[in-house]
Coordinates of C-alpha atoms in Angstrom, one line a residue:
M1 CA 0.0 0.0 0.0
S2 CA 1.4 3.3 -1.0
Q3 CA 2.1 5.9 1.7
R4 CA 0.5 9.3 1.3
T5 CA 1.5 12.5 2.9
E6 CA 0.1 16.0 2.8
R7 CA 2.0 19.0 1.6
R8 CA 0.4 22.4 1.8
G9 CA -3.0 20.9 1.7
I10 CA -2.3 18.7 -1.4
H11 CA -2.2 15.0 -1.1
V12 CA 1.0 13.5 -2.8
D13 CA 1.6 9.9 -3.4
Q14 CA 5.2 9.2 -2.3
S15 CA 5.4 6.2 -4.6
D16 CA 5.1 8.6 -7.6
L17 CA 8.1 10.5 -6.4
L18 CA 10.5 7.6 -6.0
C19 CA 13.4 7.1 -8.5
K20 CA 12.4 5.2 -11.6
K21 CA 15.5 3.0 -11.1
G22 CA 14.0 1.6 -7.9
C23 CA 16.9 2.6 -5.7
G24 CA 14.6 3.9 -3.0
Y25 CA 15.6 7.6 -3.2
Y26 CA 13.3 10.3 -4.4
G27 CA 13.4 11.4 -8.0
N28 CA 13.2 14.8 -9.6
A29 CA 11.0 15.8 -12.5
A30 CA 13.8 18.0 -13.9
W31 CA 16.0 14.8 -14.0
Q32 CA 13.4 12.7 -15.8
G33 CA 12.1 11.1 -12.6
L34 CA 15.6 10.0 -11.4
C35 CA 17.5 10.7 -8.3
S36 CA 20.7 12.7 -8.4
K37 CA 22.9 9.5 -8.3
C38 CA 21.0 7.6 -11.0
W39 CA 20.9 10.7 -13.1
R40 CA 24.7 11.1 -13.0
E41 CA 25.1 7.5 -13.9
E42 CA 22.7 7.8 -16.8
Y43 CA 24.4 11.0 -18.0
H44 CA 27.9 9.4 -18.0
R45 CA 26.5 6.4 -19.9
V46 CA 25.0 8.5 -22.6
R47 CA 28.2 10.6 -22.8
Q48 CA 30.4 7.5 -23.2
K49 CA 28.1 6.3 -25.9
Q50 CA 28.4 9.6 -27.7
I51 CA 32.2 9.5 -27.5
Q52 CA 32.2 6.0 -29.0
D53 CA 29.9 7.1 -31.8
D54 CA 32.1 10.1 -32.5
W55 CA 35.2 7.8 -32.6
V56 CA 33.5 5.5 -35.1
L57 CA 32.7 8.4 -37.3
A58 CA 36.2 9.8 -37.0
E59 CA 37.7 6.5 -37.9
K60 CA 35.5 6.2 -40.9
L61 CA 36.4 9.6 -42.2
Q62 CA 40.1 8.9 -41.6
R63 CA 39.9 5.7 -43.7
E64 CA 38.2 7.6 -46.5
E65 CA 40.7 10.4 -46.4
E66 CA 43.6 7.9 -46.4
A67 CA 42.1 6.2 -49.5
A68 CA 41.7 9.6 -51.2
Y69 CA 45.3 10.6 -50.3
A70 CA 46.6 7.3 -51.6
S71 CA 44.7 7.7 -54.9
S72 CA 46.0 11.2 -55.4
H73 CA 49.7 10.4 -54.7
G74 CA 49.9 6.9 -56.1
V75 CA 49.0 3.6 -54.6
Q76 CA 51.8 2.2 -52.4
A77 CA 52.5 -1.3 -51.4
Q78 CA 49.7 -3.1 -49.7
S79 CA 51.7 -4.3 -46.8
H80 CA 53.1 -0.9 -46.1
F81 CA 49.6 0.6 -46.2
E82 CA 48.2 -1.9 -43.7
E83 CA 51.1 -1.4 -41.3
K84 CA 50.7 2.4 -41.5
K85 CA 46.9 2.0 -41.0
T86 CA 47.5 -0.2 -37.9
N87 CA 50.0 2.2 -36.4
E88 CA 47.7 5.2 -37.1
K89 CA 44.7 3.5 -35.5
T90 CA 46.7 2.6 -32.4
R91 CA 48.0 6.2 -32.1
K92 CA 44.6 7.7 -32.5
V93 CA 43.0 5.4 -29.9
T94 CA 45.8 6.5 -27.4
T95 CA 45.2 10.1 -28.3
V96 CA 41.4 9.8 -27.8
K97 CA 41.9 8.2 -24.4
K98 CA 44.4 10.9 -23.4
F99 CA 42.0 13.6 -24.6
F100 CA 39.1 12.4 -22.4
S101 CA 41.3 11.6 -19.4
P102 CA 41.5 14.1 -16.5
S103 CA 45.2 14.6 -16.9
S104 CA 45.0 15.3 -20.6
R105 CA 45.1 19.1 -20.2
S106 CA 48.2 19.1 -18.1
A107 CA 50.1 16.4 -19.9
P108 CA 52.5 17.6 -22.6
K109 CA 51.8 16.5 -26.2
K110 CA 54.2 14.1 -27.7
E111 CA 54.9 14.0 -31.4
T112 CA 55.1 10.5 -32.9
P113 CA 56.8 9.6 -36.2
E114 CA 53.4 8.5 -37.6
G115 CA 51.9 11.9 -36.8
K116 CA 54.2 13.6 -39.3
T117 CA 52.6 11.7 -42.2
T118 CA 49.0 12.7 -41.6
S119 CA 47.4 15.0 -44.1
P120 CA 47.5 18.8 -43.4
S121 CA 43.7 19.1 -43.3
I122 CA 43.5 16.6 -40.4
S123 CA 46.5 17.7 -38.4
R124 CA 45.2 21.2 -37.7
H125 CA 42.5 21.7 -35.2
A126 CA 39.2 22.2 -36.9
S127 CA 36.8 24.9 -35.5
F128 CA 33.3 24.2 -34.3
E129 CA 31.8 25.7 -37.5
T130 CA 34.0 23.4 -39.7
D131 CA 33.0 20.3 -37.7
Q132 CA 29.3 21.3 -38.0
V133 CA 29.6 21.8 -41.7
S134 CA 31.3 18.5 -42.2
R135 CA 28.6 16.7 -40.2
D136 CA 25.9 18.4 -42.2
F137 CA 27.6 17.5 -45.5
V138 CA 27.9 13.8 -44.5
D139 CA 24.2 13.8 -43.5
F140 CA 23.2 15.3 -46.8
L141 CA 25.2 12.8 -48.8
K142 CA 23.6 9.9 -47.0
T143 CA 20.4 10.7 -48.9
L144 CA 22.2 10.2 -52.2
Q145 CA 23.5 6.7 -51.1
K146 CA 26.1 5.5 -53.6
P147 CA 26.7 8.8 -55.5
G148 CA 27.0 10.5 -52.1
R149 CA 30.0 8.3 -51.2
E150 CA 31.7 9.1 -54.4
I151 CA 31.1 12.8 -54.0
H152 CA 32.5 12.7 -50.5
K153 CA 35.6 10.9 -51.7
Q154 CA 36.3 13.4 -54.4
C155 CA 35.8 16.4 -52.1
R156 CA 38.1 14.9 -49.5
S157 CA 40.7 14.2 -52.1
F158 CA 40.5 17.8 -53.5
I159 CA 40.9 19.3 -50.0
V160 CA 44.0 17.3 -49.4
N161 CA 45.5 18.4 -52.7
M162 CA 44.6 22.0 -52.1
S163 CA 46.1 22.0 -48.6
S164 CA 49.5 21.2 -50.1
K165 CA 49.3 24.1 -52.7
K166 CA 49.8 27.1 -50.4
E167 CA 52.5 28.5 -52.6
L168 CA 50.1 29.0 -55.5
G169 CA 48.9 32.4 -56.4
A170 CA 45.3 33.6 -56.0
D171 CA 44.5 33.2 -59.6
E172 CA 45.9 29.7 -59.7
L173 CA 43.9 28.7 -56.6
S174 CA 40.8 30.1 -58.2
E175 CA 41.5 28.1 -61.4
C176 CA 41.9 24.9 -59.3
V177 CA 38.6 25.4 -57.5
Q178 CA 36.7 26.4 -60.6
D179 CA 38.0 23.3 -62.5
F180 CA 36.8 21.1 -59.6
Y181 CA 33.4 22.8 -59.7
Q182 CA 33.1 22.1 -63.4
N183 CA 34.3 18.4 -63.1
M184 CA 31.9 17.8 -60.2
A185 CA 29.0 19.4 -62.0
D186 CA 29.7 17.1 -65.1
R187 CA 29.8 14.0 -62.8
L188 CA 26.6 15.0 -61.0
M189 CA 24.8 15.3 -64.4
S190 CA 25.6 11.6 -64.9
Y191 CA 25.0 10.6 -61.3
L192 CA 21.6 12.4 -61.1
K193 CA 20.5 11.7 -64.7
G194 CA 20.5 15.4 -65.8
S195 CA 18.3 16.9 -63.1
S196 CA 19.5 20.5 -63.0
D197 CA 17.7 21.4 -59.8
S198 CA 19.3 18.4 -57.9
V199 CA 22.7 19.2 -59.4
E200 CA 22.5 22.8 -58.2
Q201 CA 21.4 21.7 -54.7
V202 CA 24.3 19.3 -54.5
M203 CA 26.8 21.9 -55.8
D204 CA 25.6 24.3 -53.1
Q205 CA 26.5 21.8 -50.4
V206 CA 29.8 20.9 -52.1
E207 CA 30.7 24.6 -52.3
K208 CA 29.8 25.1 -48.6
Y209 CA 31.9 22.1 -47.5
I210 CA 34.9 22.8 -49.7
M211 CA 35.2 26.5 -49.0
T212 CA 34.6 26.2 -45.3
R213 CA 37.5 23.8 -45.0
L214 CA 39.7 25.9 -47.3
Y215 CA 38.7 29.4 -46.1
K216 CA 41.7 30.2 -44.0
S217 CA 44.2 29.3 -46.8
V218 CA 42.4 30.9 -49.7
F219 CA 40.8 34.0 -48.3
C220 CA 43.1 37.0 -48.7
P221 CA 46.1 34.7 -49.5
E222 CA 49.6 35.9 -48.8
T223 CA 50.5 35.7 -52.5
S224 CA 47.9 38.5 -53.3
D225 CA 47.7 42.2 -52.6
D226 CA 44.1 42.0 -51.3
E227 CA 45.1 43.3 -47.9
N228 CA 46.7 46.4 -49.3
K229 CA 43.6 47.0 -51.4
D230 CA 41.4 46.7 -48.2
L231 CA 43.5 49.3 -46.4
A232 CA 43.4 51.7 -49.3
T233 CA 39.6 51.3 -49.6
Q234 CA 39.0 51.9 -45.9
N235 CA 41.2 55.0 -45.9
R236 CA 39.4 56.2 -49.0
I237 CA 36.0 55.8 -47.4
R238 CA 37.2 57.5 -44.2
A239 CA 38.4 60.4 -46.3
L240 CA 34.9 60.7 -47.9
H241 CA 33.0 60.8 -44.6
W242 CA 31.7 64.2 -45.5
V243 CA 29.7 63.1 -48.6
T244 CA 26.0 63.7 -48.0
I245 CA 23.0 61.9 -49.3
Q246 CA 22.1 65.0 -51.3
M247 CA 25.4 65.0 -53.2
L248 CA 24.8 61.5 -54.4
C249 CA 21.2 62.3 -55.3
V250 CA 19.9 59.4 -53.3
S251 CA 16.1 59.0 -53.2
M252 CA 15.9 58.1 -49.5
D253 CA 14.4 60.3 -46.7
E254 CA 16.0 59.1 -43.4
E255 CA 13.6 61.3 -41.5
I256 CA 10.9 58.6 -42.1
P257 CA 11.3 56.0 -39.4
E258 CA 10.7 53.0 -41.8
V259 CA 13.4 54.3 -44.1
S260 CA 15.8 54.9 -41.3
E261 CA 15.2 51.3 -40.1
N262 CA 15.8 49.8 -43.5
V263 CA 19.0 51.9 -43.8
V264 CA 20.3 50.4 -40.5
K265 CA 19.5 46.9 -41.6
A266 CA 21.2 47.4 -44.9
I267 CA 24.4 48.6 -43.1
T268 CA 24.2 45.6 -40.8
D269 CA 23.9 43.1 -43.6
I270 CA 26.8 44.6 -45.7
I271 CA 29.1 44.5 -42.5
E272 CA 27.9 40.9 -41.7
M273 CA 29.3 39.8 -45.1
D274 CA 32.8 39.6 -43.7
S275 CA 31.8 37.1 -41.0
K276 CA 30.6 34.4 -43.5
R277 CA 32.9 31.8 -44.9
V278 CA 31.0 30.5 -47.9
P279 CA 30.7 32.6 -51.0
R280 CA 27.0 31.8 -51.3
D281 CA 26.5 33.1 -47.8
K282 CA 28.4 36.3 -48.5
L283 CA 26.2 36.8 -51.6
A284 CA 23.1 36.3 -49.4
C285 CA 24.2 39.2 -47.2
I286 CA 24.6 41.4 -50.3
T287 CA 21.2 40.4 -51.5
R288 CA 19.5 41.2 -48.2
C289 CA 21.3 44.6 -48.0
S290 CA 20.1 45.4 -51.5
K291 CA 16.5 44.5 -50.7
H292 CA 16.5 46.8 -47.7
I293 CA 17.7 49.6 -50.0
F294 CA 14.9 48.9 -52.4
S295 CA 12.4 49.0 -49.6
A296 CA 13.8 52.3 -48.3
I297 CA 13.5 53.9 -51.8
R298 CA 10.0 52.5 -52.3
I299 CA 8.8 53.9 -49.0
T300 CA 10.3 57.3 -49.8
K301 CA 9.0 57.6 -53.3
N302 CA 5.7 55.7 -52.8
E303 CA 6.5 53.7 -56.0
P304 CA 8.8 50.9 -57.0
A305 CA 12.5 51.7 -57.1
S306 CA 14.5 51.6 -60.4
A307 CA 18.0 50.6 -61.1
D308 CA 19.0 54.2 -61.5
D309 CA 17.9 54.9 -57.9
F310 CA 19.5 51.7 -56.5
L311 CA 23.2 52.3 -57.4
P312 CA 23.6 55.7 -55.8
A313 CA 21.8 54.4 -52.7
L314 CA 24.2 51.4 -52.5
I315 CA 27.2 53.7 -52.8
Y316 CA 25.8 55.8 -49.9
I317 CA 25.3 52.6 -47.8
V318 CA 28.9 51.5 -48.5
L319 CA 30.2 54.9 -47.5
K320 CA 28.2 54.9 -44.2
A321 CA 29.1 51.2 -43.4
N322 CA 32.8 51.1 -44.5
P323 CA 32.6 47.3 -44.6
P324 CA 35.7 45.5 -43.3
R325 CA 37.9 43.8 -45.9
L326 CA 35.6 44.9 -48.7
Q327 CA 38.1 44.2 -51.5
S328 CA 39.1 40.8 -50.1
N329 CA 35.4 39.7 -49.9
I330 CA 34.7 40.9 -53.5
Q331 CA 37.8 39.0 -54.7
Y332 CA 37.0 35.9 -52.7
I333 CA 33.5 35.7 -54.1
T334 CA 34.8 36.3 -57.7
R335 CA 37.4 33.6 -57.4
F336 CA 35.7 30.8 -55.5
C337 CA 31.9 31.2 -56.0
N338 CA 30.0 28.7 -58.1
P339 CA 29.9 30.4 -61.5
S340 CA 26.4 29.4 -62.2
R341 CA 25.2 31.4 -59.2
L342 CA 27.5 34.3 -59.8
M343 CA 26.5 34.9 -63.4
T344 CA 22.7 34.5 -63.1
G345 CA 19.9 35.4 -60.8
E346 CA 19.5 38.3 -58.4
D347 CA 22.6 37.4 -56.4
G348 CA 24.8 38.0 -59.4
Y349 CA 23.0 41.3 -60.2
Y350 CA 23.4 42.7 -56.7
F351 CA 27.0 41.6 -56.6
T352 CA 27.8 43.4 -59.9
N353 CA 26.3 46.5 -58.4
L354 CA 28.5 46.2 -55.3
C355 CA 31.6 45.9 -57.6
C356 CA 30.4 49.0 -59.4
A357 CA 29.9 50.9 -56.1
A358 CA 33.4 50.0 -55.0
A359 CA 34.9 51.1 -58.3
F360 CA 33.0 54.4 -58.1
I361 CA 34.2 55.1 -54.6
E362 CA 37.8 54.6 -55.7
K363 CA 37.4 57.1 -58.6
L364 CA 35.1 59.5 -57.0
D365 CA 36.0 63.1 -57.8
A366 CA 34.6 66.7 -57.7
Q367 CA 32.7 66.2 -61.0
S368 CA 31.0 63.1 -59.6
L369 CA 29.5 65.1 -56.8
N370 CA 28.8 68.3 -58.8
L371 CA 31.4 70.2 -56.8
S372 CA 34.2 72.5 -57.8
P373 CA 37.7 71.1 -57.5
E374 CA 38.5 73.7 -54.8
E375 CA 35.5 72.7 -52.7
F376 CA 36.4 69.0 -53.2
E377 CA 40.0 69.5 -52.0
R378 CA 38.9 71.5 -49.0
Y379 CA 36.5 68.8 -48.0
M380 CA 39.0 66.0 -48.5
S381 CA 41.7 67.9 -46.5
G382 CA 39.3 68.6 -43.7
Q383 CA 39.6 72.4 -44.0
A384 CA 35.8 72.7 -44.5
S385 CA 32.8 70.5 -44.5
P386 CA 29.3 70.8 -45.9
R387 CA 26.7 71.8 -43.3
C388 CA 23.0 71.0 -43.0
N389 CA 20.9 73.9 -44.0
S390 CA 18.2 73.1 -41.5
S391 CA 20.5 72.9 -38.6
E392 CA 23.4 75.1 -39.7
V393 CA 25.2 77.0 -37.0
D394 CA 27.4 80.0 -37.9
W395 CA 30.0 80.0 -35.2
A396 CA 31.3 83.4 -36.4
H397 CA 28.0 85.0 -35.4
T398 CA 26.8 82.9 -32.5
G399 CA 30.2 82.4 -30.8
S400 CA 29.9 78.6 -30.9
T401 CA 32.8 76.6 -32.0
V402 CA 30.8 73.6 -33.2
G403 CA 28.8 73.5 -36.4
V404 CA 26.2 70.9 -37.2
T405 CA 27.2 69.3 -40.5
A406 CA 25.1 67.3 -42.9
T407 CA 27.7 64.7 -43.4
N408 CA 26.4 62.3 -40.8
P409 CA 22.6 61.9 -40.3
V410 CA 23.3 60.3 -36.9
L411 CA 24.9 63.5 -35.6
A412 CA 21.9 65.6 -37.0
Q413 CA 19.5 63.2 -35.2
L414 CA 21.6 63.4 -32.0
N415 CA 21.5 67.2 -32.2
Q416 CA 17.7 67.1 -32.6
N417 CA 17.3 64.7 -29.7
L418 CA 19.5 67.0 -27.5
E419 CA 17.3 70.0 -28.3
L420 CA 14.2 67.9 -27.4
L421 CA 15.8 66.9 -24.2
S422 CA 16.7 70.5 -23.4
G423 CA 13.1 71.5 -24.0
L424 CA 11.8 68.7 -21.8
S425 CA 14.3 69.6 -19.1
S426 CA 13.0 73.2 -19.0
K427 CA 9.4 72.0 -18.9
Q428 CA 10.2 69.7 -16.1
E429 CA 11.8 72.5 -14.1
K430 CA 8.7 74.6 -14.5
L431 CA 6.5 71.7 -13.6
M432 CA 8.5 71.1 -10.4
E433 CA 8.3 74.8 -9.5
A434 CA 4.5 74.7 -9.9
A435 CA 4.3 71.5 -7.9
Q436 CA 6.3 73.0 -5.0
S437 CA 4.2 76.2 -5.1
L438 CA 1.0 74.1 -5.0
Q439 CA 2.4 72.1 -2.0
A440 CA 3.1 75.3 -0.1
D441 CA -0.4 76.6 -0.8
V442 CA -1.9 73.3 0.4
L443 CA 0.1 73.4 3.6
A444 CA -0.8 77.1 4.3
W445 CA -4.5 76.7 3.4
P446 CA -5.8 75.5 6.8
K447 CA -4.1 78.4 8.6
I448 CA -5.5 80.9 6.1
V449 CA -9.0 79.5 6.6
E450 CA -8.6 79.5 10.4
R451 CA -7.5 83.1 10.3
E452 CA -10.4 84.2 8.1
V453 CA -12.9 82.4 10.4
Q454 CA -11.4 84.0 13.5
T455 CA -11.6 87.5 11.8
I456 CA -15.3 87.0 11.0
L457 CA -16.1 85.8 14.5
E458 CA -14.5 88.9 15.9
K459 CA -16.4 91.1 13.6
Y460 CA -19.8 89.4 14.0
P461 CA -19.8 87.7 17.5
L462 CA -22.5 85.1 18.1
E463 CA -25.3 85.9 20.6
I464 CA -27.2 83.0 22.1
L465 CA -30.8 84.0 23.3
S466 CA -32.6 82.0 26.0
C467 CA -36.3 81.2 25.4
T468 CA -39.0 79.1 27.1
V469 CA -41.0 76.6 25.2
S470 CA -44.4 75.5 26.4
A471 CA -46.1 72.3 25.4
I472 CA -49.0 72.6 23.1
D473 CA -51.2 70.3 25.1
A474 CA -50.6 72.1 28.4
N475 CA -53.6 73.6 30.4
N476 CA -53.0 77.2 29.5
L477 CA -56.4 78.8 30.1
D478 CA -55.2 82.3 29.7
D479 CA -54.1 81.9 26.1
D480 CA -56.9 83.2 23.9
N481 CA -55.2 82.4 20.7
L482 CA -55.9 78.7 21.0
P483 CA -59.0 77.4 19.2
P484 CA -61.9 76.1 21.3
P485 CA -61.9 72.4 22.2
L486 CA -63.7 70.0 19.9
T487 CA -67.2 69.0 21.0
P488 CA -68.2 65.5 20.0
Q489 CA -71.3 65.4 17.8
V490 CA -73.7 62.5 17.3
F491 CA -75.5 62.1 13.9
A492 CA -78.8 60.1 13.6
G493 CA -78.6 57.4 11.1

């Protein structure tokens, strides 16, 4: 018979609170009905199982990479390969055990002779993002069954080959990647029996896997001058900080809240481009940025935006955002993006406009902004700056040393907010003065009333007159004003 107890007026069956393992201790709903001891044992069991599954997957991937490495560098003798495989497996088992042991963090790492022969792509520590992309790629290829294994083998082999070609120039690396894309697309056409949609879907996954693994070695390579171009572009944009939206003839009114919100989102997207590793993801950031620009123009003009309106607005967004490593990202997309995506669709169109915007900024001069050469040079040197007509402050007349310029809408908005805050502050001071005056009046009111009442009493004192009241039914025979008493009358029926 189950024992019952009462807690805060609610009957609870203690048998329902016991640990599901039957150890006799009470369980916890947050631990799936287990007690703390059984929950820790279950957690360690699941964790060990996960470690074993991860080890099986790692061993499988290692075998596939070794096979790809052997096929790309020539097949060696079978006995030597088996001996190497056995040594490699023994070494990795020892490494895994050391990794999960408590003393693994403090123990020094020892380099074995076998460790020197592993491929460069495996020897380096892969980031969490790289591991996640690899797992997603393997899960995706499982749906393709036999073609998926062949695709994975080719991709692993290509990564191994590319990891040993760090001395190649940027154009040569791009040529290698583009040739791989072309060969893979041709093979997929035969694997998938000419289904263009399926081929494009697989190529997107191949591009994501390949470029995530090769990103550190092919993005802004040391053999290129991309870094110098990035610095030159950033300095150029900083020097053009004074360019206003009116000079570029941009059809956007940032005073409208919806337009200002879309401008902020466009700036965020173009800056986020540098955080992506896959060319397709970088293109997606450019596309989102462009769509926000189109939305801002449409809200301002109350009509769909045209291509003539879009490019000046994109130039304005780039000047405001000053995206990090702009030239490196443009070159990375040009070199390593899938050509079918880059040359067609809206992604390719928006990317072309971004390239045009970057080229325009590099060659921007006085004529481009309808300015005289003298004005342009003064603005570039910082000797003068254009000022907003609506908030212009002439320090020569007002004595102020700070002028509100129209170069940065954020500063103009900040100045407007400061003026509003100043007005609110003065209103608050007046309100506090009125409240204090009212409080003083309320406290003084009883005394004023009392004083007025006292003055009236002194002027018109009260006189209480005494009077005698007689009862109406009293026997007052001398009072002639009373009516005679009633005499009863009898009427005959």
